Short mmCIF file of C-alpha atoms in Angstrom, two decimals:
data_model
loop_
_atom_site.label_atom_id
_atom_site.label_comp_id
_atom_site.label_asym_id
_atom_site.label_seq_id
_atom_site.Cartn_x
_atom_site.Cartn_y
_atom_site.Cartn_z
CA UNK A 5 179.08 203.33 -164.69
CA UNK A 6 181.13 206.40 -165.69
CA UNK A 7 179.79 209.58 -164.17
CA UNK A 8 181.61 212.34 -166.09
CA UNK A 9 179.28 215.01 -167.45
CA UNK A 10 180.59 214.49 -170.98
CA UNK A 11 179.57 210.82 -170.81
CA UNK A 12 176.09 211.25 -169.43
CA UNK A 13 173.99 210.76 -172.59
CA UNK A 14 175.39 207.44 -173.72
CA UNK A 15 175.34 206.06 -170.19
CA UNK A 16 171.75 207.14 -169.62
CA UNK A 17 170.82 205.21 -172.76
CA UNK A 18 172.82 202.20 -171.55
CA UNK A 19 170.90 202.44 -168.27
CA UNK A 20 167.59 202.48 -170.15
CA UNK A 21 168.66 199.42 -172.11
CA UNK A 22 169.23 197.85 -168.70
CA UNK A 23 165.60 198.71 -167.86
CA UNK A 24 164.27 197.27 -171.12
CA UNK A 25 166.40 194.17 -170.62
CA UNK A 26 164.84 193.72 -167.20
CA UNK A 27 161.33 194.19 -168.62
CA UNK A 28 161.97 191.65 -171.36
CA UNK A 29 162.92 189.01 -168.80
CA UNK A 30 160.00 189.93 -166.58
CA UNK A 31 157.77 189.12 -169.56
CA UNK A 32 159.61 185.87 -170.28
CA UNK A 33 159.99 184.44 -166.81
CA UNK A 34 156.52 185.37 -165.52
CA UNK A 35 155.01 182.21 -167.02
CA UNK A 36 157.47 179.96 -165.17
CA UNK A 37 156.25 181.46 -161.87
CA UNK A 38 152.61 181.26 -162.91
CA UNK A 39 153.18 177.81 -164.41
CA UNK A 40 151.69 175.94 -161.46
CA UNK A 41 148.45 177.93 -161.64
CA UNK A 42 148.29 177.51 -165.42
CA UNK A 43 148.87 173.76 -165.17
CA UNK A 44 146.07 173.46 -162.63
CA UNK A 45 143.65 175.76 -164.45
CA UNK A 46 144.09 174.17 -167.87
CA UNK A 47 144.86 170.59 -166.76
CA UNK A 48 148.27 170.51 -168.42
CA UNK A 49 151.30 168.36 -167.63
CA UNK A 50 154.84 169.59 -167.01
CA UNK A 51 155.85 168.25 -170.43
CA UNK A 52 153.03 170.28 -172.03
CA UNK A 53 154.07 173.33 -170.03
CA UNK A 54 157.57 172.75 -171.34
CA UNK A 55 156.20 173.10 -174.88
CA UNK A 56 154.82 176.50 -173.93
CA UNK A 57 158.23 177.51 -172.54
CA UNK A 58 159.93 176.25 -175.70
CA UNK A 59 157.49 178.11 -177.95
CA UNK A 60 158.62 181.49 -176.63
CA UNK A 61 162.28 180.64 -177.03
CA UNK A 62 161.69 179.16 -180.49
CA UNK A 63 160.07 182.38 -181.69
CA UNK A 64 162.85 184.34 -180.04
CA UNK A 65 165.51 182.22 -181.73
CA UNK A 66 164.02 182.16 -185.22
CA UNK A 67 163.71 185.94 -185.45
CA UNK A 68 167.13 186.83 -184.01
CA UNK A 69 168.92 187.29 -187.31
CA UNK A 70 165.99 189.17 -188.84
CA UNK A 71 165.79 191.38 -185.74
CA UNK A 72 169.49 192.15 -186.00
CA UNK A 73 169.18 192.90 -189.71
CA UNK A 74 166.31 195.30 -189.04
CA UNK A 75 168.38 197.07 -186.38
CA UNK A 76 171.31 197.38 -188.80
CA UNK A 77 169.04 198.79 -191.53
CA UNK A 78 166.63 200.99 -189.57
CA UNK A 79 168.50 201.70 -186.34
CA UNK A 80 168.02 200.57 -182.76
CA UNK A 81 165.62 203.37 -181.78
CA UNK A 82 162.61 202.48 -183.93
CA UNK A 83 163.24 198.75 -184.06
CA UNK A 84 163.50 198.36 -180.30
CA UNK A 85 160.47 200.58 -179.68
CA UNK A 86 158.40 198.46 -182.05
CA UNK A 87 159.63 195.29 -180.36
CA UNK A 88 158.70 196.51 -176.88
CA UNK A 89 155.17 197.40 -178.00
CA UNK A 90 154.81 194.05 -179.75
CA UNK A 91 155.86 191.97 -176.77
CA UNK A 92 153.71 194.05 -174.42
CA UNK A 93 150.66 193.19 -176.52
CA UNK A 94 151.37 189.47 -176.50
CA UNK A 95 152.17 189.47 -172.79
CA UNK A 96 148.67 190.78 -172.22
CA UNK A 97 147.19 188.27 -174.68
CA UNK A 98 148.73 185.42 -172.66
CA UNK A 99 146.32 186.27 -169.85
CA UNK A 100 143.36 186.27 -172.24
CA UNK A 101 143.54 182.58 -173.18
CA UNK A 102 140.02 181.41 -172.21
CA UNK A 103 139.49 178.88 -169.45
CA UNK A 104 137.74 175.58 -170.21
CA UNK A 105 138.77 175.62 -173.87
CA UNK A 106 139.86 172.48 -175.68
CA UNK A 107 142.82 173.95 -177.56
CA UNK A 108 144.28 176.01 -174.70
CA UNK A 109 147.72 174.46 -175.16
CA UNK A 110 147.79 175.44 -178.82
CA UNK A 111 146.76 179.00 -178.00
CA UNK A 112 149.44 179.33 -175.31
CA UNK A 113 152.05 178.00 -177.72
CA UNK A 114 151.00 180.44 -180.46
CA UNK A 115 150.87 183.50 -178.19
CA UNK A 116 154.20 182.75 -176.51
CA UNK A 117 155.85 182.03 -179.88
CA UNK A 118 154.77 185.46 -181.15
CA UNK A 119 155.87 187.07 -177.88
CA UNK A 120 159.31 185.55 -178.40
CA UNK A 121 159.39 186.82 -181.99
CA UNK A 122 158.85 190.37 -180.73
CA UNK A 123 161.48 190.07 -178.02
CA UNK A 124 164.03 188.87 -180.58
CA UNK A 125 165.03 192.43 -181.44
CA UNK A 126 166.16 193.59 -178.01
CA UNK A 127 169.76 192.40 -177.76
CA UNK A 128 170.73 192.62 -181.46
CA UNK A 129 169.35 196.19 -181.42
CA UNK A 130 171.21 196.90 -178.19
CA UNK A 131 174.42 195.57 -179.74
CA UNK A 132 173.90 197.80 -182.78
CA UNK A 133 173.58 200.67 -180.30
CA UNK A 134 176.83 199.54 -178.63
CA UNK A 135 178.64 199.48 -181.97
CA UNK A 136 177.50 203.05 -182.79
CA UNK A 137 177.67 204.68 -179.36
CA UNK A 138 180.19 202.92 -177.11
CA UNK A 139 183.99 202.99 -177.53
CA UNK A 140 185.77 199.62 -177.55
CA UNK A 141 187.36 200.26 -174.15
CA UNK A 142 183.90 200.63 -172.53
CA UNK A 143 181.98 197.83 -174.20
CA UNK A 144 182.52 195.25 -171.50
CA UNK A 145 180.95 197.31 -168.73
CA UNK A 146 178.24 198.66 -171.06
CA UNK A 147 177.20 195.11 -171.93
CA UNK A 148 177.55 194.21 -168.27
CA UNK A 149 174.93 196.83 -167.41
CA UNK A 150 172.60 195.81 -170.22
CA UNK A 151 172.68 192.14 -169.30
CA UNK A 152 172.50 192.88 -165.60
CA UNK A 153 168.92 193.64 -166.55
CA UNK A 154 168.48 189.92 -167.12
CA UNK A 155 169.24 189.23 -163.47
CA UNK A 156 167.22 192.23 -162.29
CA UNK A 157 164.15 191.34 -164.32
CA UNK A 158 164.28 187.62 -163.71
CA UNK A 159 165.14 188.14 -160.03
CA UNK A 160 162.24 190.50 -159.39
CA UNK A 161 159.81 188.27 -161.27
CA UNK A 162 159.24 185.61 -158.55
CA UNK A 163 158.14 187.99 -155.75
CA UNK A 164 156.35 190.32 -158.18
CA UNK A 165 154.33 187.59 -159.90
CA UNK A 166 153.77 185.71 -156.63
CA UNK A 167 152.33 188.85 -155.02
CA UNK A 168 149.90 189.38 -157.89
CA UNK A 169 148.98 185.69 -157.97
CA UNK A 170 148.15 185.65 -154.27
CA UNK A 171 146.19 188.92 -154.25
CA UNK A 172 144.73 189.27 -157.76
CA UNK A 173 145.34 186.03 -159.69
CA UNK A 174 147.93 185.12 -162.29
CA UNK A 175 146.20 186.94 -165.16
CA UNK A 176 146.54 190.34 -163.45
CA UNK A 177 150.29 189.83 -163.20
CA UNK A 178 150.57 189.53 -166.99
CA UNK A 179 148.56 192.71 -167.57
CA UNK A 180 150.83 194.56 -165.13
CA UNK A 181 153.88 193.28 -167.02
CA UNK A 182 152.41 194.54 -170.30
CA UNK A 183 151.81 198.06 -168.92
CA UNK A 184 155.36 198.26 -167.57
CA UNK A 185 156.67 197.32 -171.01
CA UNK A 186 154.64 199.99 -172.80
CA UNK A 187 155.96 202.67 -170.43
CA UNK A 188 159.57 201.57 -170.92
CA UNK A 189 159.23 201.58 -174.70
CA UNK A 190 157.83 205.13 -174.77
CA UNK A 191 160.75 206.46 -172.72
CA UNK A 192 163.24 204.74 -175.04
CA UNK A 193 161.64 206.24 -178.16
CA UNK A 194 161.69 209.75 -176.69
CA UNK A 195 165.23 209.55 -175.25
CA UNK A 196 167.18 207.54 -177.83
CA UNK A 197 168.69 208.33 -181.22
CA UNK A 198 170.29 205.91 -183.66
CA UNK A 199 173.58 207.82 -183.84
CA UNK A 200 175.26 210.07 -181.26
CA UNK A 201 175.66 212.88 -183.80
CA UNK A 202 171.85 213.06 -184.11
CA UNK A 203 171.22 213.46 -180.38
CA UNK A 204 170.64 217.08 -179.33
CA UNK A 205 172.04 216.50 -175.82
CA UNK A 206 175.35 214.94 -176.90
CA UNK A 207 178.11 217.50 -176.40
CA UNK A 208 180.96 218.01 -178.82
CA UNK A 209 183.33 216.52 -176.23
CA UNK A 210 181.26 213.38 -175.79
CA UNK A 211 180.83 212.98 -179.55
CA UNK A 212 184.60 213.26 -180.07
CA UNK A 213 185.21 210.73 -177.29
CA UNK A 214 182.77 208.26 -178.82
CA UNK A 215 184.14 208.61 -182.34
CA UNK A 216 187.75 208.26 -181.23
CA UNK A 217 187.15 204.84 -179.65
CA UNK A 218 184.84 203.02 -182.06
CA UNK A 219 186.17 199.87 -183.71
CA UNK A 220 185.88 201.49 -187.11
CA UNK A 221 185.30 205.02 -185.98
CA UNK A 222 188.38 207.09 -186.85
CA UNK A 223 188.09 209.75 -189.53
CA UNK A 224 190.31 207.82 -191.90
CA UNK A 225 188.16 204.76 -191.57
CA UNK A 226 184.75 206.44 -191.42
CA UNK A 227 183.58 204.72 -194.62
CA UNK A 228 183.76 201.38 -192.73
CA UNK A 229 181.96 202.56 -189.59
CA UNK A 230 178.46 201.56 -190.74
CA UNK A 231 179.39 199.21 -193.58
CA UNK A 232 177.34 196.02 -193.71
CA UNK A 233 179.36 192.81 -193.75
CA UNK A 234 178.49 190.36 -196.57
CA UNK A 235 176.78 187.25 -195.19
CA UNK A 236 179.21 185.10 -197.14
CA UNK A 237 182.00 186.45 -194.93
CA UNK A 238 179.92 186.00 -191.78
CA UNK A 239 179.07 182.34 -192.34
CA UNK A 240 182.68 181.54 -193.21
CA UNK A 241 184.02 183.08 -190.01
CA UNK A 242 185.44 180.65 -187.48
CA UNK A 243 184.95 183.26 -184.78
CA UNK A 244 181.24 183.66 -185.53
CA UNK A 245 180.63 179.92 -185.43
CA UNK A 246 182.67 179.42 -182.27
CA UNK A 247 180.81 182.08 -180.30
CA UNK A 248 177.48 180.85 -181.71
CA UNK A 249 178.09 177.25 -180.63
CA UNK A 250 179.30 178.45 -177.24
CA UNK A 251 176.22 180.62 -176.90
CA UNK A 252 174.05 177.61 -177.71
CA UNK A 253 175.55 175.93 -174.65
CA UNK A 254 175.14 179.13 -172.65
CA UNK A 255 171.49 179.48 -173.64
CA UNK A 256 170.66 175.89 -172.77
CA UNK A 257 172.02 176.33 -169.26
CA UNK A 258 170.60 179.80 -168.64
CA UNK A 259 167.09 178.76 -169.58
CA UNK A 260 167.07 176.00 -166.99
CA UNK A 261 167.06 178.81 -164.43
CA UNK A 262 164.54 180.92 -166.33
CA UNK A 263 162.12 178.07 -167.10
CA UNK A 264 162.47 175.36 -164.49
CA UNK A 265 164.29 176.52 -161.37
CA UNK A 266 161.17 177.80 -159.61
CA UNK A 267 159.24 174.62 -160.43
CA UNK A 268 162.25 172.54 -159.41
CA UNK A 269 162.39 174.12 -155.94
CA UNK A 270 158.63 173.85 -155.44
CA UNK A 271 157.95 170.40 -156.89
CA UNK A 272 161.21 168.48 -156.45
CA UNK A 273 162.71 170.17 -153.38
CA UNK A 274 159.34 170.68 -151.66
CA UNK A 275 159.43 174.40 -150.89
CA UNK A 276 156.16 176.27 -150.51
CA UNK A 277 155.09 179.09 -152.83
CA UNK A 278 156.67 181.96 -150.87
CA UNK A 279 159.88 180.08 -150.04
CA UNK A 280 160.26 179.00 -153.68
CA UNK A 281 159.86 182.62 -154.77
CA UNK A 282 162.55 183.71 -152.30
CA UNK A 283 165.14 181.05 -153.14
CA UNK A 284 164.47 181.18 -156.87
CA UNK A 285 165.64 184.81 -156.76
CA UNK A 286 169.19 183.77 -155.82
CA UNK A 287 170.40 182.77 -159.32
CA UNK A 288 169.11 186.03 -160.77
CA UNK A 289 170.72 188.16 -158.07
CA UNK A 290 173.97 186.32 -158.87
CA UNK A 291 173.43 187.01 -162.58
CA UNK A 292 172.95 190.73 -161.96
CA UNK A 293 176.06 191.08 -159.81
CA UNK A 294 178.24 188.91 -162.02
CA UNK A 295 177.16 190.68 -165.21
CA UNK A 296 178.52 193.92 -163.78
CA UNK A 297 181.65 192.28 -162.39
CA UNK A 298 182.23 190.40 -165.65
CA UNK A 299 181.83 193.57 -167.69
CA UNK A 300 184.31 195.44 -165.50
CA UNK A 301 186.83 192.59 -165.67
CA UNK A 302 186.29 192.36 -169.41
CA UNK A 303 187.33 195.97 -169.99
CA UNK A 304 190.18 195.99 -167.48
CA UNK A 305 191.74 192.74 -168.69
CA UNK A 306 191.31 193.83 -172.30
CA UNK A 307 193.09 197.11 -171.59
CA UNK A 308 195.82 195.30 -169.66
CA UNK A 309 196.58 192.33 -171.91
CA UNK A 310 194.28 192.62 -174.90
CA UNK A 311 190.92 191.14 -175.93
CA UNK A 312 192.13 187.56 -176.11
CA UNK A 313 192.49 187.56 -172.32
CA UNK A 314 189.78 190.08 -171.53
CA UNK A 315 187.12 188.64 -173.84
CA UNK A 316 188.02 184.99 -174.56
CA UNK A 317 189.96 183.59 -171.61
CA UNK A 318 187.62 185.27 -169.13
CA UNK A 319 184.59 183.72 -170.86
CA UNK A 320 186.18 180.27 -171.01
CA UNK A 321 187.12 180.26 -167.32
CA UNK A 322 183.69 181.58 -166.30
CA UNK A 323 181.78 178.94 -168.26
CA UNK A 324 183.98 176.15 -166.95
CA UNK A 325 183.42 177.41 -163.41
CA UNK A 326 179.67 177.46 -164.02
CA UNK A 327 179.79 173.81 -165.04
CA UNK A 328 181.59 172.88 -161.82
CA UNK A 329 179.09 174.78 -159.65
CA UNK A 330 176.09 173.22 -161.38
CA UNK A 331 177.50 169.70 -161.19
CA UNK A 332 178.14 170.03 -157.45
CA UNK A 333 174.85 171.82 -156.80
CA UNK A 334 172.88 168.97 -158.31
CA UNK A 335 174.43 166.58 -155.77
CA UNK A 336 173.75 168.64 -152.64
CA UNK A 337 171.00 167.26 -150.42
CA UNK A 338 169.97 170.35 -148.43
CA UNK A 339 167.59 172.52 -150.45
CA UNK A 340 168.97 175.84 -149.18
CA UNK A 341 172.60 174.91 -149.78
CA UNK A 342 171.71 173.49 -153.19
CA UNK A 343 169.98 176.75 -154.08
CA UNK A 344 173.08 178.73 -153.13
CA UNK A 345 175.50 176.49 -155.03
CA UNK A 346 173.32 176.40 -158.15
CA UNK A 347 172.99 180.17 -157.92
CA UNK A 348 176.80 180.28 -157.93
CA UNK A 349 176.66 178.40 -161.23
CA UNK A 350 174.26 180.95 -162.69
CA UNK A 351 176.50 183.79 -161.53
CA UNK A 352 179.64 182.21 -162.97
CA UNK A 353 177.84 181.69 -166.27
CA UNK A 354 176.93 185.37 -166.44
CA UNK A 355 180.52 186.46 -165.84
CA UNK A 356 180.97 185.48 -169.49
CA UNK A 357 177.94 187.33 -170.85
CA UNK A 358 179.58 190.61 -171.87
CA UNK A 359 182.32 188.72 -173.74
CA UNK A 360 179.86 187.31 -176.27
CA UNK A 361 178.32 190.65 -177.10
CA UNK A 362 181.51 192.70 -176.91
CA UNK A 363 183.31 190.38 -179.31
CA UNK A 364 180.51 190.49 -181.87
CA UNK A 365 180.38 194.30 -181.66
CA UNK A 366 184.19 194.46 -181.98
CA UNK A 367 184.45 192.25 -185.05
CA UNK A 368 181.22 193.13 -186.90
CA UNK A 369 181.06 196.95 -186.89
CA UNK A 370 178.03 198.09 -188.89
CA UNK A 371 176.66 194.55 -188.94
CA UNK A 372 176.85 194.12 -185.16
CA UNK A 373 173.09 193.65 -184.97
CA UNK A 374 172.97 190.92 -187.60
CA UNK A 375 176.05 189.05 -186.37
CA UNK A 376 175.04 189.19 -182.71
CA UNK A 377 171.51 188.18 -183.74
CA UNK A 378 172.95 185.14 -185.51
CA UNK A 379 174.92 184.28 -182.38
CA UNK A 380 171.90 184.82 -180.15
CA UNK A 381 169.83 182.59 -182.41
CA UNK A 382 172.20 179.79 -181.42
CA UNK A 383 171.76 180.66 -177.76
CA UNK A 384 168.00 180.65 -177.98
CA UNK A 385 167.89 177.36 -179.88
CA UNK A 386 169.68 176.00 -176.83
CA UNK A 387 167.08 177.68 -174.63
CA UNK A 388 164.19 176.24 -176.64
CA UNK A 389 165.74 172.79 -176.32
CA UNK A 390 165.95 173.27 -172.56
CA UNK A 391 162.25 173.92 -172.22
CA UNK A 392 161.28 170.48 -173.52
CA UNK A 393 164.38 168.37 -172.97
CA UNK A 394 164.95 169.23 -169.30
CA UNK A 395 161.63 167.75 -168.02
CA UNK A 396 162.03 164.81 -170.42
CA UNK A 397 165.44 163.95 -168.93
CA UNK A 398 164.10 164.54 -165.41
CA UNK A 399 161.16 162.17 -165.92
CA UNK A 400 163.39 159.37 -167.22
CA UNK A 401 166.66 159.84 -165.37
CA UNK A 402 166.00 162.32 -162.56
CA UNK A 403 166.64 166.01 -162.07
CA UNK A 404 170.27 165.41 -161.19
CA UNK A 405 170.84 164.11 -164.71
CA UNK A 406 169.22 167.26 -166.14
CA UNK A 407 171.69 169.46 -164.27
CA UNK A 408 174.67 167.25 -165.19
CA UNK A 409 173.83 167.63 -168.88
CA UNK A 410 173.86 171.39 -168.36
CA UNK A 411 177.23 171.18 -166.60
CA UNK A 412 178.70 169.23 -169.51
CA UNK A 413 177.49 171.84 -171.98
CA UNK A 414 179.15 174.56 -169.89
CA UNK A 415 182.49 172.82 -170.29
CA UNK A 416 182.02 172.37 -174.04
CA UNK A 417 181.03 176.03 -174.40
CA UNK A 418 184.21 177.02 -172.55
CA UNK A 419 186.33 175.04 -175.03
CA UNK A 420 184.73 176.84 -177.97
CA UNK A 421 186.23 180.12 -176.80
CA UNK A 422 189.71 178.75 -177.46
CA UNK A 423 188.92 178.93 -181.20
CA UNK A 424 188.06 182.66 -181.13
CA UNK A 425 190.52 185.29 -182.35
CA UNK A 426 188.95 188.60 -181.20
CA UNK A 427 191.41 190.62 -183.32
CA UNK A 428 190.09 189.23 -186.61
CA UNK A 429 187.45 191.71 -187.72
CA UNK A 430 184.82 191.07 -190.36
CA UNK A 431 184.49 194.67 -191.51
CA UNK A 432 187.95 195.06 -193.01
CA UNK A 433 190.34 192.14 -192.45
CA UNK A 434 193.40 194.17 -193.41
CA UNK A 435 192.81 197.05 -191.02
CA UNK A 436 194.62 197.56 -187.72
CA UNK A 437 193.54 195.34 -184.85
CA UNK A 438 191.07 196.20 -182.15
CA UNK A 439 193.92 195.73 -179.70
CA UNK A 440 195.68 198.80 -181.05
CA UNK A 441 192.63 200.94 -180.40
CA UNK A 442 192.07 199.52 -176.93
CA UNK A 443 195.56 200.60 -175.90
CA UNK A 444 195.35 203.98 -177.67
#
């Protein structure tokens, strides 16, 4: 992360988006760690638990585009603060589902669906922040930091939730998650502003640096900087559909780790509670590291040879590599080696993460929230499908088949990137390319 004094405000806000990203995944993944206790307490099956997992991702997916639209209209500061408060409330409500109640499954599904709806704003709002605050040449590493929060939050979840489960019960862990979320949201509201010009701590030098590097941020083009892109143009864009389909594949694979990896190690591979918590951290540590590495490579390759290499080729190679890791990991007999190889697949997948969000910020300008929300809706539909389809495949064909399906989707998602032209903007098709600004 850049350390120059003139850059400190925007990078502090990027860091806090990293924190909120981590909190959001803490609140999502906690139920996969507590799933065994919930299944036992409420006499559910794994397939029924899968419906609870899918409910969160379904709510998250369905409200992506709306969340992005709200961020475009009202700014990332208020929208994200409201989202954090919302999902904190429903995290706490998850722990309040009564025991010995006939419709417990329905209540879990409803609460987790609404939790997902609240969390839908985080990454579209963050991408709207990126479009307004972060120059093109820094968007890869900025997104790398934001999505490193995924690995941090999901990686800390197993030991954190396991500790609370052992000492205080699973319900206490959800209340703790809710309190952490409230605290993070308050800091964001106090520290953030929707535009750098409105922030009292942004220096003239930093403001000039930001404005000089935005996709549509030069003085001559200022009328395009916050222009909303017509939806007719969005839905006709080959680039939007290609990244959305690829992100569907990405989301399907990622949510296997978020929803089922802990249960897979404990139930299928036979690890005890503490060992499962330890080894289930590996994919998320790999995600954290590879998000940062991928973001750095994204910016450096883009500056060296342009966004087609830095954004698209990098993402395609990373997703293909993830498919190879996952396919091999599913065949490994030793549980520890399998955990390491599968974690390699998760890490390779997350090398591509910043490409998705950087491209949508590059091409969408003032509609970065809406366009990235549309893309993320595709990713979360894939994640919702994972929640229910993965145990269904495992019951009928074995867990190896579940991982091989994921590997195949990685390869298909990699191919989709070949259809993306990152120089074709939606905001003003006739304007100069992003490449020109990257090299300027």
